[in-house]
Coordinates of N, CA and C and ligand atoms in Angstrom, one line a residue:
M27 N 0.9 -1.2 0.0 CA 0.0 0.0 0.0 C 0.9 1.2 0.0
K28 N 0.5 2.2 -0.9 CA 1.2 3.4 -0.9 C 1.1 4.2 0.4
E29 N 2.0 5.1 0.7 CA 1.9 5.9 1.8 C 0.6 6.7 1.8
S30 N -0.1 6.7 3.0 CA -1.4 7.4 3.0 C -1.3 8.9 3.1
L31 N -2.0 9.6 2.3 CA -2.1 11.0 2.3 C -3.3 11.5 3.1
V32 N -4.4 10.8 3.0 CA -5.6 11.2 3.7 C -6.2 9.9 4.4
V33 N -6.4 10.1 5.6 CA -7.0 8.9 6.4 C -8.2 9.4 7.2
L34 N -9.4 8.9 6.8 CA -10.6 9.2 7.6 C -10.9 7.9 8.3
S35 N -11.1 8.1 9.7 CA -11.4 6.9 10.5 C -12.8 7.1 11.2
D36 N -13.7 6.3 10.7 CA -15.0 6.2 11.3 C -15.6 7.6 11.5
V37 N -15.6 8.4 10.4 CA -16.1 9.8 10.5 C -17.6 9.9 10.4
T38 N -18.1 10.6 11.3 CA -19.5 10.9 11.4 C -19.7 12.5 11.3
R39 N -20.7 12.9 10.5 CA -21.0 14.4 10.6 C -22.5 14.5 10.6
D40 N -23.0 15.0 11.7 CA -24.4 15.3 11.9 C -24.6 16.8 11.8
Y41 N -25.6 17.3 11.1 CA -26.0 18.7 11.1 C -27.3 18.8 11.8
G42 N -27.4 19.9 12.5 CA -28.7 20.2 13.2 C -28.7 19.6 14.6
T43 N -29.8 19.8 15.3 CA -29.9 19.2 16.7 C -31.3 18.7 16.9
G44 N -31.5 18.0 18.0 CA -32.8 17.5 18.4 C -33.4 16.6 17.4
G45 N -34.7 16.9 17.0 CA -35.4 16.1 16.1 C -35.0 16.3 14.6
A46 N -34.2 17.4 14.4 CA -33.9 17.7 13.0 C -32.5 17.4 12.6
V47 N -32.0 16.3 13.1 CA -30.6 16.0 12.7 C -30.5 15.4 11.4
T48 N -29.5 15.9 10.5 CA -29.2 15.2 9.3 C -27.9 14.5 9.4
H49 N -27.9 13.2 9.1 CA -26.7 12.4 9.2 C -26.0 12.5 7.9
A50 N -25.1 13.5 7.7 CA -24.5 13.7 6.4 C -23.5 12.6 6.1
L51 N -22.7 12.2 7.1 CA -21.8 11.0 7.0 C -22.0 10.1 8.2
R52 N -22.1 8.8 8.0 CA -22.4 7.9 9.1 C -21.3 6.8 9.2
G53 N -20.2 7.2 9.7 CA -19.1 6.2 9.9 C -18.3 5.9 8.7
V54 N -17.7 6.9 8.1 CA -16.9 6.7 6.9 C -15.4 6.5 7.2
S55 N -14.9 5.4 6.8 CA -13.4 5.2 6.9 C -12.9 5.0 5.5
L56 N -11.8 5.8 5.2 CA -11.3 5.9 3.9 C -9.8 6.2 3.9
E57 N -9.0 5.5 3.2 CA -7.5 5.9 3.1 C -7.2 6.2 1.7
V58 N -6.6 7.3 1.4 CA -6.2 7.7 0.1 C -4.7 7.8 0.1
G59 N -4.1 7.0 -0.8 CA -2.6 7.0 -0.9 C -2.1 8.2 -1.7
R60 N -0.8 8.5 -1.5 CA -0.2 9.6 -2.3 C -0.2 9.1 -3.8
G61 N -0.6 10.1 -4.7 CA -0.6 9.8 -6.1 C -1.9 9.2 -6.6
E62 N -2.9 9.0 -5.8 CA -4.1 8.5 -6.3 C -4.9 9.5 -7.1
F63 N -5.8 8.9 -7.9 CA -6.7 9.7 -8.8 C -8.1 9.2 -8.6
L64 N -8.7 9.8 -7.6 CA -9.9 9.2 -7.0 C -11.2 10.1 -7.2
A65 N -12.2 9.4 -7.7 CA -13.5 10.1 -7.8 C -14.4 9.7 -6.7
V66 N -15.2 10.7 -6.2 CA -16.2 10.4 -5.1 C -17.5 10.7 -5.8
A67 N -18.4 9.7 -5.9 CA -19.7 9.9 -6.6 C -20.8 9.5 -5.6
G68 N -22.0 9.7 -6.1 CA -23.1 9.4 -5.3 C -24.2 10.4 -5.5
P69 N -25.5 10.0 -5.2 CA -26.6 11.0 -5.5 C -26.4 12.3 -4.7
S70 N -27.2 13.2 -5.2 CA -27.2 14.5 -4.5 C -27.6 14.3 -3.0
G71 N -26.9 14.9 -2.1 CA -27.2 14.7 -0.7 C -26.6 13.5 0.0
S72 N -25.7 12.8 -0.8 CA -25.1 11.5 -0.2 C -23.9 11.8 0.7
G73 N -23.4 13.1 0.6 CA -22.3 13.4 1.6 C -21.0 13.8 0.9
K74 N -21.0 13.9 -0.4 CA -19.7 14.2 -1.2 C -19.1 15.5 -0.7
T75 N -19.9 16.6 -0.7 CA -19.3 17.9 -0.3 C -18.9 17.9 1.1
T76 N -19.7 17.2 2.0 CA -19.3 17.2 3.4 C -18.0 16.5 3.6
L77 N -17.8 15.4 2.8 CA -16.5 14.7 2.9 C -15.3 15.6 2.5
L78 N -15.5 16.3 1.4 CA -14.4 17.1 0.9 C -14.1 18.2 1.9
N79 N -15.2 18.8 2.5 CA -15.0 19.9 3.5 C -14.3 19.4 4.8
L80 N -14.5 18.1 5.1 CA -13.8 17.6 6.3 C -12.4 17.4 6.0
V81 N -12.1 16.9 4.8 CA -10.6 16.7 4.4 C -9.9 18.1 4.4
S82 N -10.5 19.1 4.0 CA -9.8 20.4 3.9 C -9.9 21.2 5.2
G83 N -10.6 20.7 6.2 CA -10.7 21.4 7.5 C -11.6 22.6 7.5
L84 N -12.4 22.7 6.4 CA -13.5 23.7 6.4 C -14.6 23.3 7.3
D85 N -14.7 22.0 7.6 CA -15.7 21.5 8.5 C -15.1 20.5 9.4
R86 N -15.7 20.2 10.6 CA -15.2 19.3 11.5 C -16.1 18.1 11.7
P87 N -15.6 16.9 11.9 CA -16.4 15.8 12.1 C -17.1 15.8 13.5
T88 N -18.3 15.3 13.6 CA -19.0 15.1 14.8 C -18.3 14.1 15.7
A89 N -17.8 13.0 15.0 CA -17.0 12.0 15.6 C -16.1 11.4 14.6
G90 N -15.0 10.8 15.1 CA -14.0 10.2 14.1 C -12.9 11.1 13.9
S91 N -11.9 10.7 13.1 CA -10.7 11.5 12.9 C -10.4 11.7 11.4
V92 N -9.8 12.8 11.1 CA -9.4 13.1 9.7 C -7.9 13.5 9.8
V93 N -7.0 12.7 9.1 CA -5.6 13.1 9.0 C -5.2 13.3 7.6
V94 N -4.6 14.5 7.3 CA -4.1 14.8 6.0 C -2.6 15.1 6.0
D95 N -1.9 14.4 5.3 CA -0.4 14.6 5.2 C 0.2 14.6 6.6
G96 N -0.3 13.7 7.4 CA 0.2 13.5 8.7 C -0.3 14.4 9.8
R97 N -1.2 15.3 9.4 CA -1.8 16.2 10.4 C -3.2 15.9 10.8
A98 N -3.5 15.9 12.0 CA -4.9 15.7 12.5 C -5.7 16.9 12.2
V99 N -6.4 16.9 11.1 CA -7.1 18.1 10.7 C -8.2 18.4 11.6
D100 N -8.9 17.4 12.2 CA -10.0 17.7 13.1 C -9.6 18.3 14.4
R101 N -8.2 18.3 14.6 CA -7.8 19.0 15.9 C -7.1 20.3 15.6
L102 N -7.0 20.8 14.4 CA -6.4 22.1 14.1 C -7.4 23.2 14.4
D103 N -6.9 24.3 14.9 CA -7.8 25.5 15.1 C -8.0 26.1 13.7
A104 N -8.8 27.1 13.6 CA -9.2 27.7 12.3 C -7.9 28.2 11.6
A105 N -7.0 28.8 12.3 CA -5.8 29.3 11.7 C -4.9 28.2 11.2
G106 N -4.8 27.1 11.9 CA -4.0 26.0 11.5 C -4.6 25.3 10.3
A107 N -6.0 25.2 10.3 CA -6.6 24.6 9.1 C -6.4 25.5 7.9
A108 N -6.4 26.8 8.1 CA -6.2 27.8 6.9 C -4.8 27.6 6.4
L109 N -3.8 27.4 7.2 CA -2.5 27.2 6.8 C -2.3 25.8 6.0
L110 N -3.0 24.8 6.6 CA -3.0 23.5 5.9 C -3.6 23.7 4.5
R111 N -4.7 24.4 4.3 CA -5.3 24.6 3.0 C -4.3 25.4 2.1
R112 N -3.7 26.4 2.6 CA -2.8 27.3 1.8 C -1.6 26.5 1.3
D113 N -1.0 25.7 2.2 CA 0.2 25.1 1.9 C 0.2 23.6 1.4
R114 N -0.9 22.9 1.6 CA -0.9 21.5 1.2 C -2.0 21.1 0.3
I115 N -3.0 22.0 0.1 CA -4.2 21.6 -0.7 C -4.5 22.6 -1.8
G116 N -4.7 22.1 -3.0 CA -5.2 23.0 -4.0 C -6.7 22.7 -4.2
F117 N -7.4 23.7 -4.6 CA -8.9 23.6 -4.8 C -9.3 24.0 -6.2
V118 N -10.2 23.2 -6.7 CA -10.9 23.5 -7.9 C -12.4 23.4 -7.6
F119 N -13.2 24.4 -8.1 CA -14.6 24.4 -7.7 C -15.4 24.3 -9.0
Q120 N -16.7 24.0 -8.8 CA -17.5 23.8 -10.0 C -17.7 25.2 -10.7
A121 N -17.8 26.3 -10.0 CA -18.0 27.6 -10.6 C -16.7 28.3 -10.8
Y122 N -15.6 27.6 -10.9 CA -14.3 28.1 -11.2 C -13.7 29.0 -10.1
N123 N -14.6 30.0 -9.6 CA -14.2 30.9 -8.5 C -12.9 31.6 -8.8
L124 N -12.8 32.2 -10.0 CA -11.7 33.1 -10.3 C -12.0 34.5 -9.9
F125 N -11.0 35.3 -9.7 CA -11.3 36.7 -9.4 C -11.5 37.4 -10.8
P126 N -12.6 38.0 -11.0 CA -12.9 38.6 -12.3 C -12.0 39.8 -12.7
I127 N -11.5 40.5 -11.6 CA -10.6 41.6 -11.9 C -9.1 41.3 -12.0
L128 N -8.8 40.0 -11.8 CA -7.4 39.6 -12.0 C -7.3 38.8 -13.3
T129 N -6.1 39.0 -13.9 CA -5.8 38.2 -15.1 C -5.6 36.7 -14.8
A130 N -5.6 35.9 -15.9 CA -5.3 34.5 -15.7 C -4.1 34.2 -14.9
A131 N -3.0 35.0 -15.2 CA -1.7 34.8 -14.5 C -1.9 35.2 -13.0
E132 N -2.5 36.3 -12.8 CA -2.7 36.8 -11.4 C -3.6 35.8 -10.6
N133 N -4.6 35.3 -11.3 CA -5.4 34.2 -10.6 C -4.6 33.0 -10.2
A134 N -3.8 32.6 -11.2 CA -2.9 31.4 -11.0 C -1.9 31.6 -9.9
E135 N -1.5 32.9 -9.7 CA -0.5 33.3 -8.7 C -1.0 33.4 -7.3
Y136 N -2.4 33.3 -7.2 CA -3.0 33.7 -6.0 C -2.5 33.0 -4.7
V137 N -2.3 31.7 -4.8 CA -1.9 30.9 -3.6 C -0.4 31.3 -3.3
L138 N 0.4 31.5 -4.3 CA 1.8 31.9 -4.1 C 1.9 33.2 -3.5
M139 N 0.9 34.1 -3.9 CA 0.9 35.4 -3.2 C 0.6 35.3 -1.7
L140 N -0.4 34.5 -1.4 CA -0.8 34.2 0.0 C 0.5 33.7 0.8
Q141 N 1.3 32.9 0.1 CA 2.4 32.3 0.7 C 3.6 33.3 0.8
G142 N 3.4 34.5 0.2 CA 4.5 35.5 0.3 C 5.6 35.4 -0.7
V143 N 5.3 34.6 -1.8 CA 6.4 34.5 -2.8 C 6.4 35.8 -3.6
P144 N 7.6 36.3 -3.8 CA 7.8 37.6 -4.5 C 7.2 37.6 -5.9
A145 N 6.8 38.8 -6.4 CA 6.0 38.9 -7.6 C 6.8 38.3 -8.8
R146 N 8.1 38.6 -9.0 CA 8.8 38.1 -10.1 C 8.8 36.6 -10.1
E147 N 9.1 36.0 -8.9 CA 9.2 34.5 -8.8 C 7.8 33.9 -9.1
R148 N 6.8 34.6 -8.6 CA 5.4 34.0 -8.9 C 5.2 33.9 -10.4
R149 N 5.5 35.0 -11.1 CA 5.2 35.0 -12.5 C 6.1 33.9 -13.2
D150 N 7.3 33.8 -12.8 CA 8.2 32.8 -13.4 C 7.7 31.4 -13.1
R151 N 7.0 31.2 -12.0 CA 6.5 29.9 -11.7 C 5.2 29.6 -12.4
V152 N 4.3 30.6 -12.5 CA 3.0 30.3 -13.1 C 3.0 30.2 -14.6
L153 N 3.9 30.9 -15.3 CA 3.8 30.9 -16.8 C 4.0 29.5 -17.3
P154 N 5.0 28.7 -16.9 CA 5.0 27.4 -17.4 C 3.8 26.5 -17.0
V155 N 3.3 26.8 -15.9 CA 2.1 26.0 -15.5 C 0.9 26.4 -16.4
L156 N 0.7 27.6 -16.7 CA -0.3 28.1 -17.6 C -0.1 27.4 -19.0
A157 N 1.1 27.4 -19.4 CA 1.4 26.7 -20.7 C 1.1 25.3 -20.6
R158 N 1.4 24.6 -19.5 CA 1.2 23.2 -19.4 C -0.3 22.9 -19.4
V159 N -1.2 23.8 -18.9 CA -2.6 23.5 -18.9 C -3.3 24.0 -20.2
G160 N -2.5 24.4 -21.2 CA -3.0 24.7 -22.5 C -3.4 26.2 -22.6
L161 N -2.8 27.1 -21.8 CA -3.2 28.5 -21.9 C -2.1 29.4 -22.3
Q162 N -1.1 28.8 -23.1 CA 0.0 29.7 -23.5 C -0.6 30.9 -24.3
G163 N 0.0 32.1 -24.0 CA -0.5 33.3 -24.7 C -1.7 33.9 -24.1
L164 N -2.4 33.3 -23.1 CA -3.6 33.8 -22.6 C -3.4 34.3 -21.1
A165 N -2.1 34.4 -20.7 CA -1.9 34.8 -19.3 C -2.4 36.2 -18.9
D166 N -2.5 37.1 -19.9 CA -3.0 38.4 -19.5 C -4.5 38.6 -19.8
R167 N -5.2 37.6 -20.1 CA -6.7 37.7 -20.3 C -7.3 37.7 -19.0
F168 N -8.5 38.4 -18.9 CA -9.3 38.3 -17.7 C -10.3 37.1 -17.9
P169 N -10.8 36.6 -16.7 CA -11.7 35.4 -16.8 C -12.8 35.7 -17.8
G170 N -13.4 36.9 -17.8 CA -14.5 37.2 -18.7 C -14.1 37.1 -20.2
E171 N -12.8 37.0 -20.5 CA -12.4 36.9 -21.9 C -12.0 35.4 -22.2
L172 N -12.3 34.5 -21.3 CA -12.0 33.1 -21.5 C -13.2 32.3 -21.5
S173 N -13.2 31.1 -22.2 CA -14.3 30.2 -22.2 C -14.4 29.5 -20.8
G174 N -15.5 28.8 -20.6 CA -15.6 28.1 -19.3 C -14.5 27.1 -19.1
G175 N -14.2 26.3 -20.2 CA -13.1 25.3 -20.1 C -11.8 26.0 -19.8
Q176 N -11.5 27.1 -20.5 CA -10.3 27.8 -20.2 C -10.2 28.4 -18.8
Q177 N -11.4 28.9 -18.3 CA -11.4 29.4 -16.9 C -11.1 28.2 -15.9
Q178 N -11.6 27.0 -16.2 CA -11.3 25.9 -15.3 C -9.9 25.5 -15.4
R179 N -9.3 25.7 -16.6 CA -7.8 25.4 -16.7 C -7.0 26.4 -15.9
V180 N -7.5 27.7 -15.8 CA -6.8 28.6 -14.9 C -6.9 28.2 -13.5
A181 N -8.1 27.7 -13.1 CA -8.3 27.2 -11.7 C -7.4 26.0 -11.4
I182 N -7.2 25.2 -12.4 CA -6.3 24.0 -12.2 C -4.9 24.5 -12.0
A183 N -4.5 25.5 -12.9 CA -3.2 26.1 -12.7 C -3.0 26.7 -11.3
R184 N -4.0 27.4 -10.9 CA -3.9 28.0 -9.5 C -3.8 26.9 -8.5
A185 N -4.5 25.8 -8.7 CA -4.5 24.7 -7.7 C -3.2 24.0 -7.6
I186 N -2.5 23.9 -8.7 CA -1.2 23.1 -8.7 C 0.0 24.0 -8.7
A187 N -0.1 25.3 -8.9 CA 1.1 26.2 -9.0 C 2.0 26.1 -7.7
S188 N 1.3 25.9 -6.6 CA 2.1 25.9 -5.3 C 2.6 24.5 -5.0
E189 N 2.4 23.6 -5.9 CA 2.8 22.2 -5.7 C 2.2 21.6 -4.5
P190 N 0.9 21.6 -4.3 CA 0.3 21.0 -3.1 C 0.4 19.5 -3.1
A191 N 0.2 18.9 -2.0 CA 0.2 17.4 -1.9 C -1.1 16.9 -2.5
L192 N -2.1 17.6 -2.4 CA -3.5 17.1 -2.7 C -4.3 18.2 -3.4
V193 N -5.0 17.8 -4.4 CA -6.0 18.7 -5.1 C -7.4 18.2 -4.8
L194 N -8.2 19.0 -4.3 CA -9.6 18.7 -4.1 C -10.5 19.4 -5.1
A195 N -11.3 18.7 -5.8 CA -12.1 19.3 -6.8 C -13.6 18.9 -6.6
D196 N -14.4 19.8 -6.3 CA -15.8 19.6 -6.1 C -16.6 19.8 -7.3
E197 N -17.0 18.7 -8.0 CA -17.7 18.8 -9.3 C -17.0 19.7 -10.3
P198 N -15.8 19.4 -10.6 CA -15.0 20.4 -11.4 C -15.6 20.5 -12.9
T199 N -16.3 19.5 -13.3 CA -16.8 19.6 -14.7 C -18.3 19.9 -14.8
A200 N -18.9 20.2 -13.7 CA -20.4 20.4 -13.6 C -20.9 21.4 -14.6
N201 N -20.1 22.5 -14.9 CA -20.6 23.5 -15.8 C -20.0 23.4 -17.2
L202 N -19.4 22.3 -17.5 CA -18.7 22.2 -18.8 C -19.5 21.2 -19.7
D203 N -19.4 21.4 -21.0 CA -20.0 20.4 -21.9 C -19.1 19.1 -21.9
S204 N -19.7 18.0 -22.5 CA -19.0 16.8 -22.3 C -17.6 16.7 -23.0
A205 N -17.4 17.3 -24.1 CA -16.1 17.3 -24.8 C -15.1 18.1 -23.9
T206 N -15.5 19.2 -23.4 CA -14.6 20.0 -22.5 C -14.3 19.3 -21.2
S207 N -15.4 18.6 -20.7 CA -15.2 17.8 -19.4 C -14.1 16.8 -19.7
E208 N -14.2 16.1 -20.8 CA -13.3 15.0 -21.1 C -11.9 15.5 -21.2
S209 N -11.7 16.7 -21.9 CA -10.3 17.2 -22.0 C -9.8 17.7 -20.7
L210 N -10.7 18.2 -19.8 CA -10.2 18.7 -18.5 C -9.8 17.5 -17.7
L211 N -10.6 16.4 -17.7 CA -10.2 15.2 -17.0 C -8.9 14.6 -17.5
E212 N -8.7 14.6 -18.8 CA -7.5 14.2 -19.4 C -6.3 15.0 -18.8
L213 N -6.5 16.3 -18.8 CA -5.4 17.1 -18.2 C -5.1 16.8 -16.8
M214 N -6.2 16.6 -16.0 CA -6.0 16.3 -14.6 C -5.2 14.9 -14.4
A215 N -5.6 14.0 -15.3 CA -5.0 12.6 -15.2 C -3.5 12.8 -15.6
E216 N -3.2 13.6 -16.6 CA -1.8 13.8 -17.0 C -1.0 14.4 -15.9
L217 N -1.6 15.4 -15.3 CA -0.9 16.1 -14.2 C -0.6 15.2 -13.0
N218 N -1.6 14.3 -12.8 CA -1.5 13.3 -11.7 C -0.3 12.4 -12.0
A219 N -0.2 11.9 -13.3 CA 0.8 11.0 -13.6 C 2.2 11.7 -13.7
E220 N 2.2 12.9 -14.2 CA 3.5 13.6 -14.4 C 4.1 14.1 -13.0
R221 N 3.2 14.6 -12.2 CA 3.7 15.3 -11.0 C 3.3 14.6 -9.7
N222 N 2.7 13.4 -9.8 CA 2.3 12.7 -8.7 C 1.4 13.5 -7.7
V223 N 0.6 14.4 -8.3 CA -0.3 15.2 -7.5 C -1.5 14.3 -7.3
T224 N -1.9 14.2 -6.0 CA -3.1 13.4 -5.7 C -4.3 14.2 -6.0
F225 N -5.3 13.6 -6.7 CA -6.5 14.3 -7.0 C -7.7 13.6 -6.4
V226 N -8.5 14.3 -5.7 CA -9.8 13.7 -5.2 C -10.9 14.6 -5.7
F227 N -11.7 14.1 -6.6 CA -12.8 15.0 -7.2 C -14.1 14.3 -7.0
S228 N -15.1 15.1 -6.8 CA -16.5 14.6 -6.7 C -17.2 14.9 -8.1
T229 N -18.1 14.0 -8.4 CA -18.8 14.1 -9.7 C -20.1 13.4 -9.7
H230 N -21.0 13.9 -10.6 CA -22.2 13.1 -10.9 C -22.1 12.4 -12.2
D231 N -21.1 12.8 -13.0 CA -21.0 12.4 -14.4 C -20.4 11.0 -14.6
P232 N -21.1 10.0 -15.1 CA -20.5 8.7 -15.3 C -19.3 8.7 -16.2
R233 N -19.2 9.6 -17.1 CA -18.0 9.7 -18.0 C -16.8 10.1 -17.2
V234 N -17.0 11.1 -16.3 CA -16.0 11.6 -15.4 C -15.5 10.5 -14.5
M235 N -16.5 9.7 -13.9 CA -16.2 8.6 -13.0 C -15.3 7.6 -13.7
A236 N -15.6 7.4 -14.9 CA -14.9 6.3 -15.7 C -13.4 6.7 -15.9
R237 N -13.1 8.0 -15.8 CA -11.7 8.4 -16.0 C -10.9 8.2 -14.7
A238 N -11.6 8.0 -13.6 CA -10.8 7.9 -12.3 C -10.1 6.5 -12.3
R239 N -9.1 6.4 -11.4 CA -8.5 5.1 -11.2 C -9.2 4.4 -10.0
R240 N -9.8 5.1 -9.2 CA -10.6 4.5 -8.1 C -11.8 5.4 -7.9
L241 N -12.9 4.6 -7.7 CA -14.2 5.3 -7.5 C -14.8 4.9 -6.1
V242 N -15.1 5.9 -5.3 CA -15.8 5.7 -4.1 C -17.2 6.2 -4.2
V243 N -18.2 5.4 -4.0 CA -19.6 5.8 -4.2 C -20.2 5.9 -2.8
L244 N -20.7 7.1 -2.5 CA -21.4 7.3 -1.2 C -22.9 7.2 -1.5
R245 N -23.6 6.6 -0.4 CA -25.0 6.5 -0.4 C -25.5 6.8 1.0
D246 N -26.3 7.8 1.2 CA -26.8 8.1 2.5 C -25.7 8.2 3.5
G247 N -24.6 8.8 3.2 CA -23.6 9.1 4.1 C -22.7 7.9 4.4
R248 N -22.8 6.8 3.6 CA -21.9 5.7 3.8 C -21.2 5.3 2.5
I249 N -20.1 4.6 2.6 CA -19.4 4.2 1.4 C -20.1 2.9 0.9
D250 N -20.7 3.0 -0.3 CA -21.5 2.0 -0.9 C -20.6 1.1 -1.8
Q251 N -19.6 1.7 -2.4 CA -18.7 1.0 -3.3 C -17.4 1.6 -3.2
D252 N -16.3 0.9 -3.4 CA -15.0 1.4 -3.4 C -14.1 0.5 -4.3
G253 N -13.7 1.0 -5.4 CA -12.9 0.1 -6.3 C -12.7 0.8 -7.6
P254 N -12.2 0.1 -8.6 CA -12.0 0.6 -10.0 C -13.4 1.0 -10.5
P255 N -13.4 2.1 -11.3 CA -14.7 2.4 -11.9 C -15.2 1.4 -12.9
P256 N -16.4 1.2 -13.1 CA -17.0 0.1 -14.0 C -16.4 0.2 -15.4
A257 N -16.4 1.4 -16.0 CA -16.0 1.4 -17.4 C -14.5 1.6 -17.6
A258 N -13.8 1.5 -16.6 CA -12.4 1.9 -16.7 C -11.5 0.8 -17.3
S259 N -11.9 -0.4 -17.2 CA -11.0 -1.5 -17.6 C -10.6 -1.4 -19.0
A260 N -11.5 -1.2 -19.9 CA -11.2 -1.0 -21.3 C -10.4 0.2 -21.5
G261 N -10.8 1.4 -21.0 CA -10.2 2.7 -21.2 C -8.8 2.7 -20.7
H262 N -8.5 1.9 -19.7 CA -7.1 2.1 -19.1 C -6.2 0.9 -19.5
A263 N -6.7 0.1 -20.6 CA -5.8 -1.0 -21.0 C -4.5 -0.5 -21.5
A264 N -4.5 0.7 -22.2 CA -3.2 1.2 -22.7 C -2.5 1.9 -21.5
Ligands
ADP541 P1 -23.7 16.0 -1.8 O1 -22.4 16.8 -1.9 O2 -23.4 14.6 -2.0 O3 -24.8 16.5 -2.5 P2 -23.7 17.1 0.9 O4 -22.5 16.7 1.6 O5 -23.8 18.5 0.4 O6 -24.1 16.0 -0.2 O7 -24.9 16.9 1.9 C1 -25.2 15.7 2.7 C2 -26.4 15.9 3.6 O8 -26.1 16.9 4.6 C3 -27.6 16.5 2.8 O9 -28.8 15.9 3.4 C4 -27.5 17.9 3.1 O10 -28.8 18.5 3.1 C5 -26.9 18.0 4.5 N1 -26.1 19.2 4.8 C6 -25.0 19.5 4.2 N2 -24.5 20.7 4.6 C7 -25.4 21.1 5.6 C8 -25.4 22.2 6.5 N3 -24.5 23.1 6.5 N4 -26.5 22.3 7.4 C9 -27.4 21.3 7.3 N5 -27.4 20.2 6.5 C10 -26.4 20.1 5.7

């Protein structure tokens, strides 16, 4: 077994109190090794976002423990969790979440800026990353001047520019057409292979699930399936 990057042990997350408790996660145990390319699927309300929020320390479990890169996330205070996110985790969101008044390069530099990397070095680091994600020549465009697929490529550049151990992506292709989704997944898979960046992404889309190397399916806050995705055997023969 590869070295574990994320370890959830018997994690429960309840929302609400008294008679109105929602059991978002009901005893989830999951180990994600370094370098994995993992999709989390399941119907709406099954707990996907809750799981990602617990891994990033945006939320805390009601019971159980969450360890990321050797740190007990559930025991970090807010400042500690913010530092963990800044330094260890890249994020990609379904709505891209770029700053509209910053260029593609400035958006991609954002995490490096938070880390205090000087401006010249930031630019030197993000330009090759932008080129790698297929945005050569578009560094000075604003998000409003880019297509949805290109904006999500900027978001991926931002997520990986600081070389985090883990990239979390919540429904990264939800707003993209199927051809654009495919090419985005292809890019993520290539970055995973080239740079050993661990990707954990949630999705509803069976075609996106099929691109994962491991698929965890949640149902009613529990892990219902965990293994290679059904359609992956043919696709990954090469
Ligand atoms: P998914 O991402 O799979 O759609 P979520 O993790 O968002 O599922 O939600 C799991 C369950 O927890 C749902 O029933 C949802 O309504 C509930 N839930 C999520 N976040 C909150 C919250 N902040 N307050 C109350 N209930 C919540």
